[in-house]
Amino acid sequence: MHYVCSDIHGEYDRYLAMLKGINFQPEDTLYIIGDVIDRGAEGVTILQDIIEQKNIVMLMGNHELMCLQTLGAHNVVGARDIWKSNGGSPTYRELVYHISSQEKNRILRFLSELPYHLDVEVNGRLFHLVHGFPDPDPMESVWKRPERSTPNPYHDGGTLIIGHTPVKYLMEPEELIGLSFDPNDDHGHPLKILHAPGFIDIDCACGNSLAARRLACLRLEDMAEFYF
């Protein structure tokens, strides 16, 4: 089976619950379309597990890009402040202070080799996977956000699957009724995968403080949805 998830943001417990909940097997493939790190405390731990898994394919997210621009071979001026303001401090501390230089370099090398876009065919159906939204500039594709009405830029019949933009920002006002935005209120409706006309958004705000947040996972064979 082929699965897609996105935006884990350091919530290692939900990541493990997902692997268990979908009964992830060696013959399966999991595509993670970016933003494994930051906000939550255990993003580096998740990365280390992904690196060891031969059947998990990870794509670049804007948080991985900020990490590389801060700690990678080609530092960008001001990148550390931008990364910190976007929740990068837990990852920065872990990489700089809590693991060996050899392990840090292994992780940074892994991140530097991540693809920005992936085309996947499952049972004759084509899927386009990208973190933010397709753009001619790969670095822009991890930051770009669509409107709900934004059409699919591909004209090959493929299904576009994205993360990056929490689905709550693309929901209509009436769809927000009953959602809990209080971190201490567990009685509201949880977020769910958004099927827009031109794309599917699977970022259900994992790593945020919302009680409604979940880690979403989509199975490509039958489009079954799983939440953790």
XYZ file of N, CA and C in Angstrom:
684
model
N 0.830 -1.190 0.000
C 0.000 0.000 0.000
C 0.877 1.258 0.000
N 0.299 2.348 -0.494
C 1.012 3.619 -0.571
C 0.258 4.668 0.248
N 0.987 5.322 1.136
C 0.387 6.285 2.043
C 1.090 7.640 1.917
N 0.347 8.704 2.215
C 0.909 10.052 2.202
C 0.518 10.767 3.479
N 1.492 11.423 4.120
C 1.197 12.303 5.258
C 2.071 13.536 5.132
N 1.824 14.518 5.979
C 2.573 15.767 5.906
C 2.533 16.469 7.246
N 3.504 17.369 7.448
C 3.474 18.298 8.578
C 3.309 17.590 9.924
N 4.277 16.765 10.250
C 4.274 16.076 11.545
C 4.741 17.014 12.654
N 5.647 17.882 12.335
C 6.115 18.944 13.231
C 6.478 18.453 14.635
N 7.331 17.443 14.669
C 7.915 17.025 15.932
C 7.030 16.232 16.857
N 5.829 15.862 16.439
C 4.924 15.090 17.307
C 5.200 13.595 17.090
N 6.237 13.146 17.741
C 6.717 11.769 17.572
C 5.660 10.751 17.973
N 4.890 11.046 19.006
C 3.865 10.096 19.452
C 2.806 9.883 18.375
N 2.434 10.941 17.689
C 1.448 10.800 16.623
C 2.051 10.076 15.413
N 3.312 10.332 15.149
C 4.016 9.623 14.059
C 4.013 8.114 14.323
N 4.365 7.723 15.540
C 4.371 6.295 15.875
C 2.960 5.716 15.835
N 1.992 6.491 16.322
C 0.603 6.027 16.290
C 0.133 5.816 14.849
N 0.595 6.685 13.952
C 0.233 6.536 12.538
C 0.809 5.247 11.963
N 2.092 4.996 12.184
C 2.708 3.780 11.655
C 1.994 2.533 12.173
N 1.613 2.574 13.426
C 0.898 1.439 14.007
C -0.529 1.362 13.475
N -1.173 2.518 13.373
C -2.579 2.550 12.975
C -2.813 2.108 11.540
N -1.876 2.386 10.642
C -2.027 1.941 9.259
C -1.392 0.567 9.040
N -0.852 0.002 10.120
C -0.200 -1.313 10.056
C 0.890 -1.302 8.992
N 1.762 -0.316 9.095
C 2.802 -0.088 8.091
C 3.742 -1.277 7.996
N 3.850 -1.825 6.791
C 4.618 -3.036 6.550
C 5.815 -2.762 5.641
N 6.820 -3.647 5.636
C 8.000 -3.438 4.784
C 7.674 -3.301 3.301
N 6.592 -3.915 2.871
C 6.237 -3.829 1.455
C 5.424 -2.573 1.127
N 5.047 -1.804 2.135
C 4.323 -0.552 1.928
C 5.297 0.594 1.663
N 4.761 1.711 1.204
C 5.545 2.926 1.023
C 4.798 4.100 1.643
N 5.531 4.905 2.418
C 4.970 6.106 3.009
C 5.695 7.316 2.442
N 4.942 8.255 1.887
C 5.493 9.514 1.410
C 5.168 10.591 2.443
N 6.188 11.276 2.919
C 5.992 12.373 3.869
C 6.354 13.656 3.142
N 5.379 14.516 2.895
C 5.622 15.661 2.020
C 6.016 16.917 2.807
N 7.021 16.742 3.657
C 7.668 17.891 4.281
C 7.194 18.243 5.678
N 8.008 19.069 6.332
C 7.753 19.603 7.673
C 7.631 18.520 8.737
N 8.655 17.707 8.815
C 8.775 16.731 9.901
C 9.217 17.427 11.186
N 10.029 18.461 11.050
C 10.682 19.091 12.207
C 9.954 20.347 12.673
N 10.487 20.899 13.797
C 10.099 22.201 14.366
C 8.772 22.145 15.121
N 8.601 23.169 15.960
C 7.446 23.325 16.853
C 7.452 22.258 17.932
N 7.178 21.018 17.599
C 7.268 19.950 18.576
C 8.711 19.629 18.912
N 8.898 18.901 20.006
C 10.249 18.700 20.547
C 11.035 17.575 19.893
N 10.377 16.687 19.148
C 11.062 15.460 18.726
C 11.175 15.311 17.215
N 11.300 16.425 16.525
C 11.452 16.359 15.076
C 12.702 15.639 14.647
N 13.808 15.853 15.351
C 15.058 15.188 14.990
C 14.931 13.679 15.185
N 14.245 13.269 16.241
C 14.021 11.837 16.475
C 13.239 11.220 15.327
N 12.240 11.938 14.829
C 11.468 11.430 13.692
C 12.357 11.333 12.453
N 13.166 12.357 12.226
C 14.086 12.324 11.086
C 15.010 11.111 11.162
N 15.539 10.855 12.340
C 16.452 9.723 12.498
C 15.760 8.409 12.169
N 14.491 8.300 12.532
C 13.754 7.076 12.204
C 13.496 6.987 10.704
N 13.135 8.109 10.082
C 12.874 8.119 8.645
C 14.112 7.700 7.870
N 15.267 8.208 8.278
C 16.517 7.887 7.595
C 16.770 6.381 7.596
N 16.387 5.708 8.672
C 16.629 4.273 8.790
C 15.585 3.425 8.061
N 14.454 4.026 7.731
C 13.374 3.276 7.081
C 13.570 3.297 5.576
N 13.698 2.153 4.971
C 13.954 2.067 3.537
C 12.715 2.340 2.693
N 11.545 2.271 3.299
C 10.313 2.433 2.525
C 9.551 3.704 2.906
N 10.261 4.677 3.476
C 9.681 5.997 3.715
C 10.417 6.992 2.831
N 9.666 7.734 2.034
C 10.219 8.731 1.118
C 9.779 10.111 1.606
N 10.741 10.962 1.879
C 10.440 12.296 2.410
C 10.707 13.366 1.363
N 9.861 14.374 1.320
C 10.041 15.521 0.454
C 10.447 16.739 1.286
N 10.978 17.743 0.616
C 11.385 18.975 1.269
C 10.163 19.785 1.701
N 10.234 20.297 2.933
C 9.253 21.254 3.405
C 9.939 22.575 3.695
N 9.180 23.615 3.936
C 9.808 24.908 4.211
C 10.585 24.896 5.521
N 10.203 24.057 6.474
C 10.943 23.998 7.732
C 12.280 23.277 7.553
N 12.320 22.254 6.730
C 13.600 21.623 6.421
C 14.499 22.581 5.642
N 13.900 23.363 4.752
C 14.685 24.333 3.992
C 15.268 25.402 4.910
N 14.476 25.894 5.871
C 14.993 26.887 6.824
C 16.132 26.310 7.651
N 16.015 25.045 8.020
C 17.076 24.371 8.756
C 18.364 24.345 7.938
N 18.259 23.979 6.671
C 19.434 23.931 5.808
C 20.034 25.313 5.585
N 19.183 26.312 5.438
C 19.671 27.670 5.217
C 20.364 28.235 6.444
N 20.090 27.635 7.608
C 20.728 28.069 8.852
C 21.980 27.258 9.156
N 21.894 25.942 9.009
C 22.976 25.059 9.445
C 23.699 24.339 8.308
N 23.191 24.447 7.103
C 23.765 23.706 5.995
C 25.014 24.343 5.425
N 25.447 23.800 4.313
C 26.710 24.224 3.713
C 26.646 25.635 3.151
N 25.470 26.074 2.760
C 25.321 27.403 2.158
C 24.361 28.230 3.016
N 24.891 28.798 4.080
C 24.070 29.572 5.008
C 23.516 30.817 4.333
N 22.304 31.175 4.706
C 21.643 32.371 4.193
C 21.580 33.403 5.312
N 21.984 34.619 5.017
C 21.978 35.680 6.024
C 20.554 35.906 6.536
N 20.389 35.888 7.856
C 19.082 36.114 8.475
C 18.212 34.884 8.590
N 18.693 33.753 8.069
C 17.868 32.540 8.060
C 17.562 32.050 9.461
N 18.540 32.181 10.377
C 18.320 31.670 11.726
C 17.160 32.388 12.405
N 17.067 33.701 12.257
C 15.973 34.452 12.883
C 14.626 34.066 12.284
N 14.604 33.882 10.966
C 13.353 33.471 10.315
C 12.943 32.089 10.787
N 13.919 31.194 10.873
C 13.646 29.821 11.334
C 13.148 29.848 12.778
N 13.814 30.603 13.626
C 13.417 30.685 15.031
C 11.992 31.214 15.173
N 11.645 32.227 14.382
C 10.306 32.809 14.466
C 9.234 31.865 13.950
N 9.633 30.833 13.234
C 8.699 29.839 12.703
C 8.745 28.523 13.479
N 9.254 28.553 14.699
C 9.224 27.357 15.543
C 10.425 26.457 15.428
N 11.555 26.990 14.923
C 12.714 26.150 14.706
C 13.610 25.918 15.907
N 13.355 26.599 17.016
C 14.266 26.511 18.163
C 14.481 25.097 18.688
N 13.432 24.267 18.857
C 13.683 22.906 19.363
C 14.620 22.102 18.459
N 14.452 22.239 17.153
C 15.312 21.516 16.220
C 16.728 22.063 16.258
N 16.858 23.370 16.294
C 18.182 23.997 16.352
C 18.952 23.521 17.579
N 18.298 23.545 18.735
C 18.979 23.124 19.972
C 19.399 21.662 19.899
N 18.523 20.834 19.358
C 18.840 19.401 19.284
C 20.037 19.155 18.356
N 20.032 19.802 17.205
C 21.097 19.577 16.238
C 22.434 20.176 16.680
N 22.387 21.312 17.358
C 23.617 22.021 17.705
C 24.204 21.557 19.032
N 23.336 21.233 19.994
C 23.822 20.980 21.353
C 23.667 19.542 21.849
N 22.778 18.766 21.279
C 22.420 17.491 21.900
C 22.825 16.251 21.121
N 23.316 16.393 19.914
C 23.771 15.227 19.172
C 25.189 15.490 18.682
N 25.853 14.450 18.248
C 27.239 14.590 17.798
C 27.293 15.350 16.478
N 28.443 15.908 16.183
C 28.649 16.591 14.905
C 28.475 15.632 13.737
N 28.915 14.396 13.941
C 28.771 13.395 12.879
C 27.304 13.121 12.579
N 26.505 12.995 13.636
C 25.075 12.739 13.436
C 24.377 13.958 12.849
N 24.752 15.130 13.308
C 24.175 16.353 12.747
C 24.456 16.436 11.252
N 25.697 16.152 10.857
C 26.058 16.224 9.447
C 25.328 15.171 8.622
N 25.112 14.005 9.221
C 24.349 12.958 8.521
C 22.923 13.434 8.239
N 22.317 14.070 9.232
C 20.951 14.557 9.074
C 20.894 15.692 8.056
N 21.819 16.623 8.134
C 21.830 17.741 7.191
C 22.079 17.260 5.762
N 22.915 16.249 5.608
C 23.158 15.687 4.282
C 21.882 15.038 3.740
N 21.177 14.325 4.604
C 19.902 13.716 4.207
C 18.917 14.791 3.755
N 18.802 15.862 4.527
C 17.863 16.935 4.178
C 18.238 17.601 2.863
N 19.535 17.761 2.635
C 19.980 18.453 1.421
C 19.649 17.674 0.153
N 19.393 16.395 0.293
C 19.105 15.544 -0.869
C 17.609 15.309 -1.082
N 16.757 15.934 -0.272
C 15.318 15.724 -0.399
C 14.786 16.325 -1.696
N 13.886 15.619 -2.362
C 13.252 16.195 -3.559
C 12.195 17.234 -3.160
N 11.944 18.157 -4.062
C 10.920 19.177 -3.830
C 9.562 18.765 -4.394
N 9.555 17.781 -5.244
C 8.331 17.368 -5.921
C 8.475 15.899 -6.293
N 7.363 15.203 -6.285
C 7.396 13.790 -6.646
C 6.106 13.431 -7.374
N 6.243 12.679 -8.467
C 5.100 12.115 -9.172
C 5.026 10.634 -8.849
N 3.851 10.190 -8.453
C 3.657 8.798 -8.047
C 2.460 8.226 -8.798
N 2.604 7.046 -9.344
C 1.490 6.373 -9.991
C 1.113 5.134 -9.193
N -0.144 5.058 -8.800
C -0.658 3.929 -8.017
C -1.902 3.393 -8.710
N -1.853 2.151 -9.100
C -2.987 1.502 -9.777
C -3.474 2.305 -10.979
N -2.526 2.877 -11.727
C -2.879 3.622 -12.920
C -3.313 5.048 -12.677
N -3.336 5.491 -11.430
C -3.730 6.865 -11.096
C -2.482 7.672 -10.750
N -2.377 8.855 -11.323
C -1.208 9.698 -11.137
C -1.435 10.695 -9.999
N -0.434 10.817 -9.140
C -0.478 11.781 -8.042
C 0.746 12.685 -8.114
N 0.531 13.980 -7.900
C 1.611 14.953 -7.794
C 1.729 15.363 -6.325
N 2.898 15.171 -5.750
C 3.123 15.470 -4.335
C 4.077 16.655 -4.220
N 3.689 17.660 -3.441
C 4.541 18.823 -3.194
C 4.127 19.424 -1.861
N 5.070 20.044 -1.172
C 4.762 20.526 0.170
C 3.779 21.686 0.170
N 4.137 22.779 -0.508
C 3.299 23.974 -0.459
C 2.321 24.043 -1.614
N 2.835 24.349 -2.797
C 2.040 24.363 -4.024
C 3.021 24.455 -5.178
N 2.728 23.816 -6.306
C 3.682 23.808 -7.414
C 4.082 25.206 -7.870
N 5.358 25.366 -8.169
C 5.897 26.628 -8.650
C 7.132 26.320 -9.491
N 7.402 27.100 -10.529
C 8.612 26.853 -11.324
C 9.896 26.897 -10.507
N 9.901 27.690 -9.434
C 11.051 27.760 -8.539
C 10.840 26.760 -7.410
N 11.634 25.691 -7.345
C 11.416 24.678 -6.307
C 11.378 25.254 -4.899
N 12.240 26.234 -4.593
C 12.254 26.805 -3.252
C 10.967 27.553 -2.940
N 10.343 28.116 -3.957
C 9.059 28.786 -3.746
C 7.942 27.767 -3.510
N 8.114 26.562 -4.057
C 7.049 25.556 -3.952
C 6.840 25.062 -2.531
N 7.817 25.261 -1.647
C 7.629 24.831 -0.260
C 6.973 25.924 0.581
N 6.910 27.145 0.069
C 6.308 28.274 0.793
C 4.944 28.689 0.229
N 4.701 28.399 -0.995
C 3.512 28.893 -1.690
C 2.239 28.301 -1.102
N 1.208 29.138 -0.997
C -0.085 28.692 -0.459
C -1.189 28.963 -1.491
N -2.072 28.008 -1.688
C -3.177 28.229 -2.624
C -4.389 28.836 -1.923
N -5.291 29.377 -2.694
C -6.652 29.630 -2.251
C -7.445 28.340 -2.438
N -8.580 28.279 -1.791
C -9.382 27.055 -1.948
C -9.787 26.844 -3.403
N -9.982 27.928 -4.125
C -10.433 27.841 -5.517
C -9.290 27.725 -6.510
N -8.035 27.718 -6.042
C -6.895 27.641 -6.960
C -6.959 26.341 -7.765
N -6.898 26.446 -9.084
C -6.994 25.220 -9.899
C -5.713 24.406 -9.866
N -5.836 23.169 -10.215
C -4.684 22.286 -10.365
C -3.861 22.771 -11.557
N -2.580 23.116 -11.353
C -1.780 23.605 -12.479
C -1.383 22.513 -13.464
N -1.598 21.255 -13.087
C -1.284 20.151 -13.983
C -2.514 19.825 -14.830
N -2.274 19.504 -16.076
C -3.372 19.207 -16.996
C -3.267 17.784 -17.532
N -2.708 16.919 -16.700
C -2.519 15.525 -17.109
C -3.471 14.575 -16.392
N -4.443 15.137 -15.678
C -5.395 14.303 -14.953
C -4.904 13.830 -13.608
N -3.681 14.210 -13.223
C -3.135 13.779 -11.950
C -3.750 14.527 -10.778
N -3.755 13.877 -9.629
C -4.285 14.463 -8.397
C -3.146 15.131 -7.644
N -3.336 16.395 -7.287
C -2.327 17.165 -6.565
C -2.584 17.055 -5.063
N -1.570 16.630 -4.300
C -1.675 16.511 -2.850
C -0.631 17.423 -2.219
N -1.079 18.271 -1.296
C -0.203 19.250 -0.660
C -0.328 19.176 0.858
N 0.603 19.852 1.528
C 0.521 20.095 2.967
C 0.702 21.582 3.204
N 1.497 21.936 4.219
C 1.948 23.311 4.470
C 0.864 24.247 5.016
N -0.264 24.340 4.333
C -1.341 25.226 4.755
C -2.352 24.436 5.573
N -2.434 24.680 6.895
C -3.446 23.969 7.681
C -4.833 24.152 7.080
N -5.578 23.075 7.031
C -6.864 23.093 6.332
C -7.821 24.139 6.890
N -7.657 24.521 8.151
C -8.585 25.485 8.739
C -8.530 26.830 8.028
N -7.395 27.146 7.402
C -7.262 28.413 6.689
C -7.938 28.386 5.322
N -8.344 27.217 4.886
C -9.012 27.086 3.593
C -10.484 26.723 3.736
N -10.958 26.624 4.959
C -12.340 26.222 5.202
C -13.280 27.412 5.112
N -14.503 27.153 4.699
C -15.543 28.181 4.668
C -15.999 28.471 6.096
N -16.544 29.683 6.344
C -16.966 30.039 7.710
C -17.901 29.016 8.341
N -18.823 28.485 7.563
C -19.773 27.519 8.131
C -19.084 26.204 8.486
N -17.974 25.905 7.835
C -17.239 24.680 8.139
C -16.436 24.800 9.428
N -16.203 26.021 9.868
C -15.443 26.242 11.093
C -16.303 26.112 12.342
N -17.619 26.114 12.158
C -18.528 26.004 13.305
C -18.332 24.642 13.975
N -18.136 24.665 15.277
C -17.957 23.433 16.036
C -16.519 23.029 16.219
N -15.591 23.711 15.525
C -14.172 23.421 15.730
C -13.681 24.099 16.994
N -12.800 23.454 17.711
C -12.240 24.039 18.920
C -10.880 24.630 18.616
N -10.733 25.936 18.895
C -9.452 26.602 18.718
C -8.795 26.901 20.055
N -9.355 26.345 21.113
C -8.793 26.474 22.450
C -7.964 25.219 22.734
N -6.659 25.368 23.021
C -5.818 24.183 23.270
C -6.308 23.302 24.408
N -7.132 23.872 25.308
C -7.592 23.110 26.468
C -8.995 22.534 26.291
N -9.577 22.726 25.117
C -10.945 22.252 24.875
C -10.910 21.073 23.928
N -11.217 19.903 24.428
C -11.186 18.682 23.620
C -12.557 18.292 23.065
N -13.520 19.190 23.150
C -14.887 18.812 22.780
C -15.270 19.255 21.371
N -14.441 20.032 20.713
C -14.757 20.483 19.363
C -14.486 19.409 18.323
N -14.993 19.640 17.134
C -14.758 18.696 16.042
C -13.297 18.778 15.593
N -12.663 17.674 15.309
C -11.270 17.701 14.817
C -11.213 18.087 13.341
N -10.055 18.536 12.916
C -9.853 18.867 11.514
C -9.776 17.601 10.674
N -10.104 17.740 9.404
C -10.034 16.603 8.490
C -9.472 17.062 7.142
N -9.026 16.110 6.363
C -8.439 16.375 5.048
C -9.423 17.167 4.190
N -8.880 18.173 3.478
C -9.709 19.037 2.639
C -9.572 18.637 1.176
N -10.691 18.340 0.551
C -10.725 18.016 -0.866
C -11.229 19.240 -1.621
N -10.321 20.073 -2.087
C -10.666 21.250 -2.878
C -10.796 20.844 -4.348
N -11.379 21.703 -5.183
C -11.534 21.332 -6.599
C -10.219 21.009 -7.300
N -9.129 21.718 -6.934
C -7.889 21.542 -7.656
C -6.805 20.778 -6.932
N -7.041 20.416 -5.661
C -5.996 19.756 -4.877
C -6.598 19.133 -3.626
N -5.801 18.314 -2.959
C -6.154 17.748 -1.656
C -5.127 18.259 -0.653
N -5.590 18.868 0.423
C -4.710 19.376 1.479
C -4.807 18.436 2.668
N -3.655 17.866 3.068
C -3.660 16.884 4.152
C -3.032 17.425 5.442
N -2.781 18.743 5.509
C -2.218 19.333 6.724
C -3.339 19.642 7.702
N -3.500 18.790 8.694
C -4.546 18.974 9.712
C -3.966 19.548 10.999
N -2.959 20.414 10.846
C -2.432 21.273 11.916
C -1.672 20.533 13.004
N -1.147 19.360 12.706
C -0.278 18.690 13.664
C 0.891 19.618 13.989
N 1.259 19.695 15.260
C 2.315 20.592 15.694
C 1.827 21.940 16.152
N 0.578 22.262 15.875
C -0.027 23.487 16.388
C -0.604 23.230 17.770
N -1.086 24.289 18.401
C -1.634 24.140 19.752
C -3.127 23.882 19.756
N -3.744 23.768 18.595
C -5.187 23.578 18.513
C -5.606 22.213 19.039
N -6.685 22.193 19.806
C -7.227 20.906 20.229
C -7.753 20.117 19.033
N -8.134 20.827 17.976
C -8.705 20.184 16.791
C -7.650 19.546 15.892
N -6.376 19.717 16.229
C -5.325 19.242 15.338
C -5.266 17.721 15.295
N -4.817 17.201 14.162
C -4.570 15.768 14.010
C -3.457 15.574 12.984
N -2.833 14.422 13.026
C -1.940 13.999 11.956
C -2.777 13.163 11.002
N -2.856 13.608 9.759
C -3.677 12.927 8.765
C -2.799 12.083 7.851
N -3.373 10.991 7.379
C -2.670 10.098 6.462
C -3.674 9.611 5.419
N -3.243 9.608 4.163
C -4.118 9.236 3.055
C -3.548 8.011 2.351
N -4.381 6.996 2.142
C -3.955 5.800 1.417
C -4.335 5.966 -0.056
N -3.361 5.864 -0.939
C -3.587 6.213 -2.337
C -4.361 5.163 -3.109
N -4.311 3.921 -2.681
C -5.048 2.878 -3.409
C -6.547 3.146 -3.429
N -7.097 3.586 -2.308
C -8.545 3.764 -2.216
C -8.948 5.099 -1.610
N -7.976 5.994 -1.376
C -8.202 7.319 -0.805
C -8.799 7.266 0.606
N -8.557 6.176 1.296
C -8.998 6.068 2.688
C -8.212 7.048 3.559
N -8.889 7.654 4.528
C -8.290 8.648 5.401
C -8.093 8.079 6.819
N -6.953 8.385 7.400
C -6.622 7.940 8.751
C -6.170 9.155 9.552
N -6.540 9.175 10.837
C -6.230 10.328 11.686
C -5.668 9.869 13.021
N -4.695 10.646 13.519
C -4.015 10.268 14.753
C -3.714 11.514 15.592
